[in-house]
Structures are given as structure tokens and as C-alpha cells.
Amino acid sequence: MKIIYIDADACPVKDEVYRVARRYEMRVRVVARTFMHVPAHALFELVEQAGFGAVDDWIAEQAGVGDIVVTADIPLAARCLEKQAHVLDPKGKAFTENDIGAALAMRELMAELRQDGTVKGGPGPMTARDRSRFLSRLDEIINAIRRAHP
């Protein structure tokens, strides 16, 4: 059975993932630096990984073909795509092999622009439309995986 990995420390769509995972009976591994509440359910597991980068390293090591990784971390997304996992950010953008290079380059550019003060702030707040897009895309990815791996 394929697994959904959540890069959980700053993930605003954990509840949405739990709902969808229950419907499809998919396992979810919630990976965080410290303890956080995870609903009591046989399909859900909290994995604590202390230390800088430990969460990303653990997810990148574990994720594989047909798994789903929910993260806004672009370098982690790139690592998971290399292992043929599906990657979805909390606002519903699916990362692919075709666009991850551009996403990494844009991340670097924005970091430089923030550092020199040209750009201030980060991404906008999560909206209801973002949640809806996330749920729709997650459902599409799960159904594609189920068709490819019956």
C-alpha cells in the first residue's frame, strides 16, 4: 500500500490529508521535529526526527515509487521526485520532473532578493481556494496511483 508522507512542522493541510487518507484507506506518516497531535487511527503514525534537516532526510530516504509527499520544501520535493514519489505542496501545486529545476532556481533567486532587501515577506496566507485546490489535486494523484498500481 502506498504511503502519504507529510512534512508536518508547518503544514496547514494535515486535517485534509487525514480525511482523504481515511476515505482511500491510505497510510499517513506525519514527520515532525517535535511531538504533535495525530488522530488516533491505525493508518496514521507520527515520526519524530530531531535535528536540523532530519525530517527532510528521513522523508527523502523513505519515500518511493507511488508514494505521496506533502511539502512546501522545494529541495525536499526534488529529492523525492528523484525517487519517483509524487510531490504536492499545501496549496495544491504538484511538483514534477519537468518543473522542479525552475522551482529550485526561483527559490534561489528569491532567497537572494530577500537577503539584499529587494523583496520582503514570503508566500501569501492559505486561502479556502488553496485548500480546495489541494484536496482536488490530492484526490487526482491518489486515483492516478490506484490506476497505475491496482
PDB file of C-alpha atoms in Angstrom:
ATOM      1  CA  MET A   1       0.000   0.000   0.000  1.00  0.00           C
ATOM      2  CA  LYS A   2       1.327   3.435  -0.920  1.00  0.00           C
ATOM      3  CA  ILE A   3       2.025   5.966   1.844  1.00  0.00           C
ATOM      4  CA  ILE A   4       1.408   9.693   2.234  1.00  0.00           C
ATOM      5  CA  TYR A   5       4.317  11.465   3.960  1.00  0.00           C
ATOM      6  CA  ILE A   6       3.615  14.866   5.490  1.00  0.00           C
ATOM      7  CA  ASP A   7       6.446  17.331   6.129  1.00  0.00           C
ATOM      8  CA  ALA A   8       4.400  18.369   9.119  1.00  0.00           C
ATOM      9  CA  ASP A   9       6.025  21.147  11.143  1.00  0.00           C
ATOM     10  CA  ALA A  10       4.469  23.983   9.121  1.00  0.00           C
ATOM     11  CA  CYS A  11       1.892  22.046   7.102  1.00  0.00           C
ATOM     12  CA  PRO A  12      -1.547  23.712   7.121  1.00  0.00           C
ATOM     13  CA  VAL A  13      -3.383  20.811   5.409  1.00  0.00           C
ATOM     14  CA  LYS A  14      -2.824  17.893   7.787  1.00  0.00           C
ATOM     15  CA  ASP A  15      -6.544  17.595   8.588  1.00  0.00           C
ATOM     16  CA  GLU A  16      -7.369  17.471   4.886  1.00  0.00           C
ATOM     17  CA  VAL A  17      -4.821  14.679   4.363  1.00  0.00           C
ATOM     18  CA  TYR A  18      -6.306  12.683   7.258  1.00  0.00           C
ATOM     19  CA  ARG A  19      -9.800  12.973   5.755  1.00  0.00           C
ATOM     20  CA  VAL A  20      -8.688  11.837   2.302  1.00  0.00           C
ATOM     21  CA  ALA A  21      -6.483   9.063   3.693  1.00  0.00           C
ATOM     22  CA  ARG A  22      -9.406   7.620   5.672  1.00  0.00           C
ATOM     23  CA  ARG A  23     -11.552   7.588   2.523  1.00  0.00           C
ATOM     24  CA  TYR A  24      -8.907   5.730   0.495  1.00  0.00           C
ATOM     25  CA  GLU A  25      -7.540   3.709   3.439  1.00  0.00           C
ATOM     26  CA  MET A  26      -4.006   5.007   2.879  1.00  0.00           C
ATOM     27  CA  ARG A  27      -1.281   5.086   5.493  1.00  0.00           C
ATOM     28  CA  VAL A  28      -0.014   8.510   6.567  1.00  0.00           C
ATOM     29  CA  ARG A  29       3.321   9.208   8.185  1.00  0.00           C
ATOM     30  CA  VAL A  30       3.378  12.614   9.832  1.00  0.00           C
ATOM     31  CA  VAL A  31       7.039  13.582  10.138  1.00  0.00           C
ATOM     32  CA  ALA A  32       7.934  16.398  12.537  1.00  0.00           C
ATOM     33  CA  ARG A  33      10.796  17.690  14.671  1.00  0.00           C
ATOM     34  CA  THR A  34       8.742  17.526  17.862  1.00  0.00           C
ATOM     35  CA  PHE A  35       5.615  15.852  19.148  1.00  0.00           C
ATOM     36  CA  MET A  36       2.343  16.926  17.599  1.00  0.00           C
ATOM     37  CA  HIS A  37      -1.166  15.569  17.847  1.00  0.00           C
ATOM     38  CA  VAL A  38      -2.043  12.964  15.251  1.00  0.00           C
ATOM     39  CA  PRO A  39      -5.563  11.481  15.265  1.00  0.00           C
ATOM     40  CA  ALA A  40      -5.767   8.043  16.820  1.00  0.00           C
ATOM     41  CA  HIS A  41      -6.185   5.799  13.802  1.00  0.00           C
ATOM     42  CA  ALA A  42      -4.420   2.629  12.711  1.00  0.00           C
ATOM     43  CA  LEU A  43      -3.422   4.269   9.396  1.00  0.00           C
ATOM     44  CA  PHE A  44      -1.752   7.331  10.954  1.00  0.00           C
ATOM     45  CA  GLU A  45       1.715   7.443  12.502  1.00  0.00           C
ATOM     46  CA  LEU A  46       3.774  10.268  13.989  1.00  0.00           C
ATOM     47  CA  VAL A  47       7.503  10.054  13.243  1.00  0.00           C
ATOM     48  CA  GLU A  48       9.671  12.428  15.263  1.00  0.00           C
ATOM     49  CA  GLN A  49      13.050  13.361  13.795  1.00  0.00           C
ATOM     50  CA  ALA A  50      15.009  15.847  15.903  1.00  0.00           C
ATOM     51  CA  GLY A  51      17.811  17.888  14.419  1.00  0.00           C
ATOM     52  CA  PHE A  52      18.238  20.315  11.566  1.00  0.00           C
ATOM     53  CA  GLY A  53      17.309  18.661   8.282  1.00  0.00           C
ATOM     54  CA  ALA A  54      16.449  15.329   9.917  1.00  0.00           C
ATOM     55  CA  VAL A  55      12.789  15.463   8.858  1.00  0.00           C
ATOM     56  CA  ASP A  56      13.713  16.123   5.235  1.00  0.00           C
ATOM     57  CA  ASP A  57      16.398  13.433   5.261  1.00  0.00           C
ATOM     58  CA  TRP A  58      14.032  10.839   6.739  1.00  0.00           C
ATOM     59  CA  ILE A  59      11.249  11.565   4.257  1.00  0.00           C
ATOM     60  CA  ALA A  60      13.676  11.539   1.307  1.00  0.00           C
ATOM     61  CA  GLU A  61      15.058   8.162   2.441  1.00  0.00           C
ATOM     62  CA  GLN A  62      11.642   6.575   2.988  1.00  0.00           C
ATOM     63  CA  ALA A  63       9.560   7.902   0.078  1.00  0.00           C
ATOM     64  CA  GLY A  64       9.461   5.751  -3.008  1.00  0.00           C
ATOM     65  CA  VAL A  65       7.651   4.923  -6.212  1.00  0.00           C
ATOM     66  CA  GLY A  66       3.972   5.823  -5.995  1.00  0.00           C
ATOM     67  CA  ASP A  67       4.154   7.402  -2.544  1.00  0.00           C
ATOM     68  CA  ILE A  68       2.916  10.955  -1.995  1.00  0.00           C
ATOM     69  CA  VAL A  69       4.905  13.630  -0.187  1.00  0.00           C
ATOM     70  CA  VAL A  70       3.168  16.784   1.036  1.00  0.00           C
ATOM     71  CA  THR A  71       5.715  19.575   1.450  1.00  0.00           C
ATOM     72  CA  ALA A  72       6.390  23.196   0.583  1.00  0.00           C
ATOM     73  CA  ASP A  73      10.140  22.493   0.768  1.00  0.00           C
ATOM     74  CA  ILE A  74      11.411  22.616  -2.827  1.00  0.00           C
ATOM     75  CA  PRO A  75      14.764  20.881  -2.222  1.00  0.00           C
ATOM     76  CA  LEU A  76      12.913  18.061  -0.428  1.00  0.00           C
ATOM     77  CA  ALA A  77      10.471  17.904  -3.335  1.00  0.00           C
ATOM     78  CA  ALA A  78      13.394  17.471  -5.745  1.00  0.00           C
ATOM     79  CA  ARG A  79      14.867  14.653  -3.655  1.00  0.00           C
ATOM     80  CA  CYS A  80      11.528  12.838  -3.516  1.00  0.00           C
ATOM     81  CA  LEU A  81      10.916  13.230  -7.242  1.00  0.00           C
ATOM     82  CA  GLU A  82      14.281  11.526  -7.845  1.00  0.00           C
ATOM     83  CA  LYS A  83      12.829   8.501  -6.027  1.00  0.00           C
ATOM     84  CA  GLN A  84       9.701   8.650  -8.212  1.00  0.00           C
ATOM     85  CA  ALA A  85       7.368   9.803  -5.436  1.00  0.00           C
ATOM     86  CA  HIS A  86       4.558  12.259  -6.189  1.00  0.00           C
ATOM     87  CA  VAL A  87       5.032  15.639  -4.519  1.00  0.00           C
ATOM     88  CA  LEU A  88       2.288  18.122  -3.686  1.00  0.00           C
ATOM     89  CA  ASP A  89       2.616  21.433  -1.886  1.00  0.00           C
ATOM     90  CA  PRO A  90      -0.034  22.545   0.641  1.00  0.00           C
ATOM     91  CA  LYS A  91      -1.587  24.965  -1.848  1.00  0.00           C
ATOM     92  CA  GLY A  92      -2.203  22.204  -4.397  1.00  0.00           C
ATOM     93  CA  LYS A  93       0.780  22.625  -6.734  1.00  0.00           C
ATOM     94  CA  ALA A  94       2.155  19.291  -7.871  1.00  0.00           C
ATOM     95  CA  PHE A  95       5.896  19.319  -8.485  1.00  0.00           C
ATOM     96  CA  THR A  96       7.108  17.305 -11.474  1.00  0.00           C
ATOM     97  CA  GLU A  97      10.425  16.386 -13.062  1.00  0.00           C
ATOM     98  CA  ASN A  98       9.596  18.950 -15.777  1.00  0.00           C
ATOM     99  CA  ASP A  99       9.295  21.930 -13.430  1.00  0.00           C
ATOM    100  CA  ILE A 100      11.418  21.165 -10.358  1.00  0.00           C
ATOM    101  CA  GLY A 101      14.554  22.714 -11.887  1.00  0.00           C
ATOM    102  CA  ALA A 102      12.757  26.004 -12.473  1.00  0.00           C
ATOM    103  CA  ALA A 103      11.281  25.876  -8.961  1.00  0.00           C
ATOM    104  CA  LEU A 104      14.745  25.367  -7.438  1.00  0.00           C
ATOM    105  CA  ALA A 105      16.162  28.249  -9.494  1.00  0.00           C
ATOM    106  CA  MET A 106      13.286  30.551  -8.486  1.00  0.00           C
ATOM    107  CA  ARG A 107      13.790  29.598  -4.826  1.00  0.00           C
ATOM    108  CA  GLU A 108      17.470  30.579  -5.076  1.00  0.00           C
ATOM    109  CA  LEU A 109      16.653  33.852  -6.803  1.00  0.00           C
ATOM    110  CA  MET A 110      14.012  34.792  -4.231  1.00  0.00           C
ATOM    111  CA  ALA A 111      16.395  33.945  -1.368  1.00  0.00           C
ATOM    112  CA  GLU A 112      18.983  36.311  -2.853  1.00  0.00           C
ATOM    113  CA  LEU A 113      16.397  39.056  -3.392  1.00  0.00           C
ATOM    114  CA  ARG A 114      15.161  38.701   0.202  1.00  0.00           C
ATOM    115  CA  GLN A 115      18.715  38.748   1.513  1.00  0.00           C
ATOM    116  CA  ASP A 116      19.590  42.008  -0.244  1.00  0.00           C
ATOM    117  CA  GLY A 117      16.254  43.578   0.761  1.00  0.00           C
ATOM    118  CA  THR A 118      14.769  43.832  -2.725  1.00  0.00           C
ATOM    119  CA  VAL A 119      11.903  41.526  -1.751  1.00  0.00           C
ATOM    120  CA  LYS A 120      10.306  41.324   1.668  1.00  0.00           C
ATOM    121  CA  GLY A 121       7.992  38.691   3.075  1.00  0.00           C
ATOM    122  CA  GLY A 122       7.122  35.223   1.955  1.00  0.00           C
ATOM    123  CA  PRO A 123       4.194  33.400   0.445  1.00  0.00           C
ATOM    124  CA  GLY A 124       0.684  34.686   0.970  1.00  0.00           C
ATOM    125  CA  PRO A 125      -1.662  33.206   3.564  1.00  0.00           C
ATOM    126  CA  MET A 126      -3.524  29.969   2.968  1.00  0.00           C
ATOM    127  CA  THR A 127      -6.993  30.519   1.490  1.00  0.00           C
ATOM    128  CA  ALA A 128     -10.120  28.396   1.134  1.00  0.00           C
ATOM    129  CA  ARG A 129      -9.396  28.201  -2.585  1.00  0.00           C
ATOM    130  CA  ASP A 130      -5.892  26.849  -1.834  1.00  0.00           C
ATOM    131  CA  ARG A 131      -7.382  24.133   0.404  1.00  0.00           C
ATOM    132  CA  SER A 132      -9.892  23.211  -2.266  1.00  0.00           C
ATOM    133  CA  ARG A 133      -7.169  23.028  -4.924  1.00  0.00           C
ATOM    134  CA  PHE A 134      -5.046  20.866  -2.586  1.00  0.00           C
ATOM    135  CA  LEU A 135      -7.907  18.441  -1.931  1.00  0.00           C
ATOM    136  CA  SER A 136      -8.744  18.172  -5.611  1.00  0.00           C
ATOM    137  CA  ARG A 137      -5.143  17.575  -6.655  1.00  0.00           C
ATOM    138  CA  LEU A 138      -4.544  15.050  -3.851  1.00  0.00           C
ATOM    139  CA  ASP A 139      -7.618  13.130  -4.963  1.00  0.00           C
ATOM    140  CA  GLU A 140      -6.396  13.175  -8.600  1.00  0.00           C
ATOM    141  CA  ILE A 141      -2.947  11.901  -7.616  1.00  0.00           C
ATOM    142  CA  ILE A 142      -4.360   9.095  -5.460  1.00  0.00           C
ATOM    143  CA  ASN A 143      -6.670   7.958  -8.239  1.00  0.00           C
ATOM    144  CA  ALA A 144      -3.820   8.020 -10.764  1.00  0.00           C
ATOM    145  CA  ILE A 145      -1.696   5.912  -8.403  1.00  0.00           C
ATOM    146  CA  ARG A 146      -4.550   3.452  -7.892  1.00  0.00           C
ATOM    147  CA  ARG A 147      -4.953   3.069 -11.647  1.00  0.00           C
ATOM    148  CA  ALA A 148      -1.226   2.562 -12.143  1.00  0.00           C
ATOM    149  CA  HIS A 149      -0.808   0.195  -9.171  1.00  0.00           C
ATOM    150  CA  PRO A 150      -4.103  -1.709  -8.726  1.00  0.00           C
TER     151      PRO A 150
END
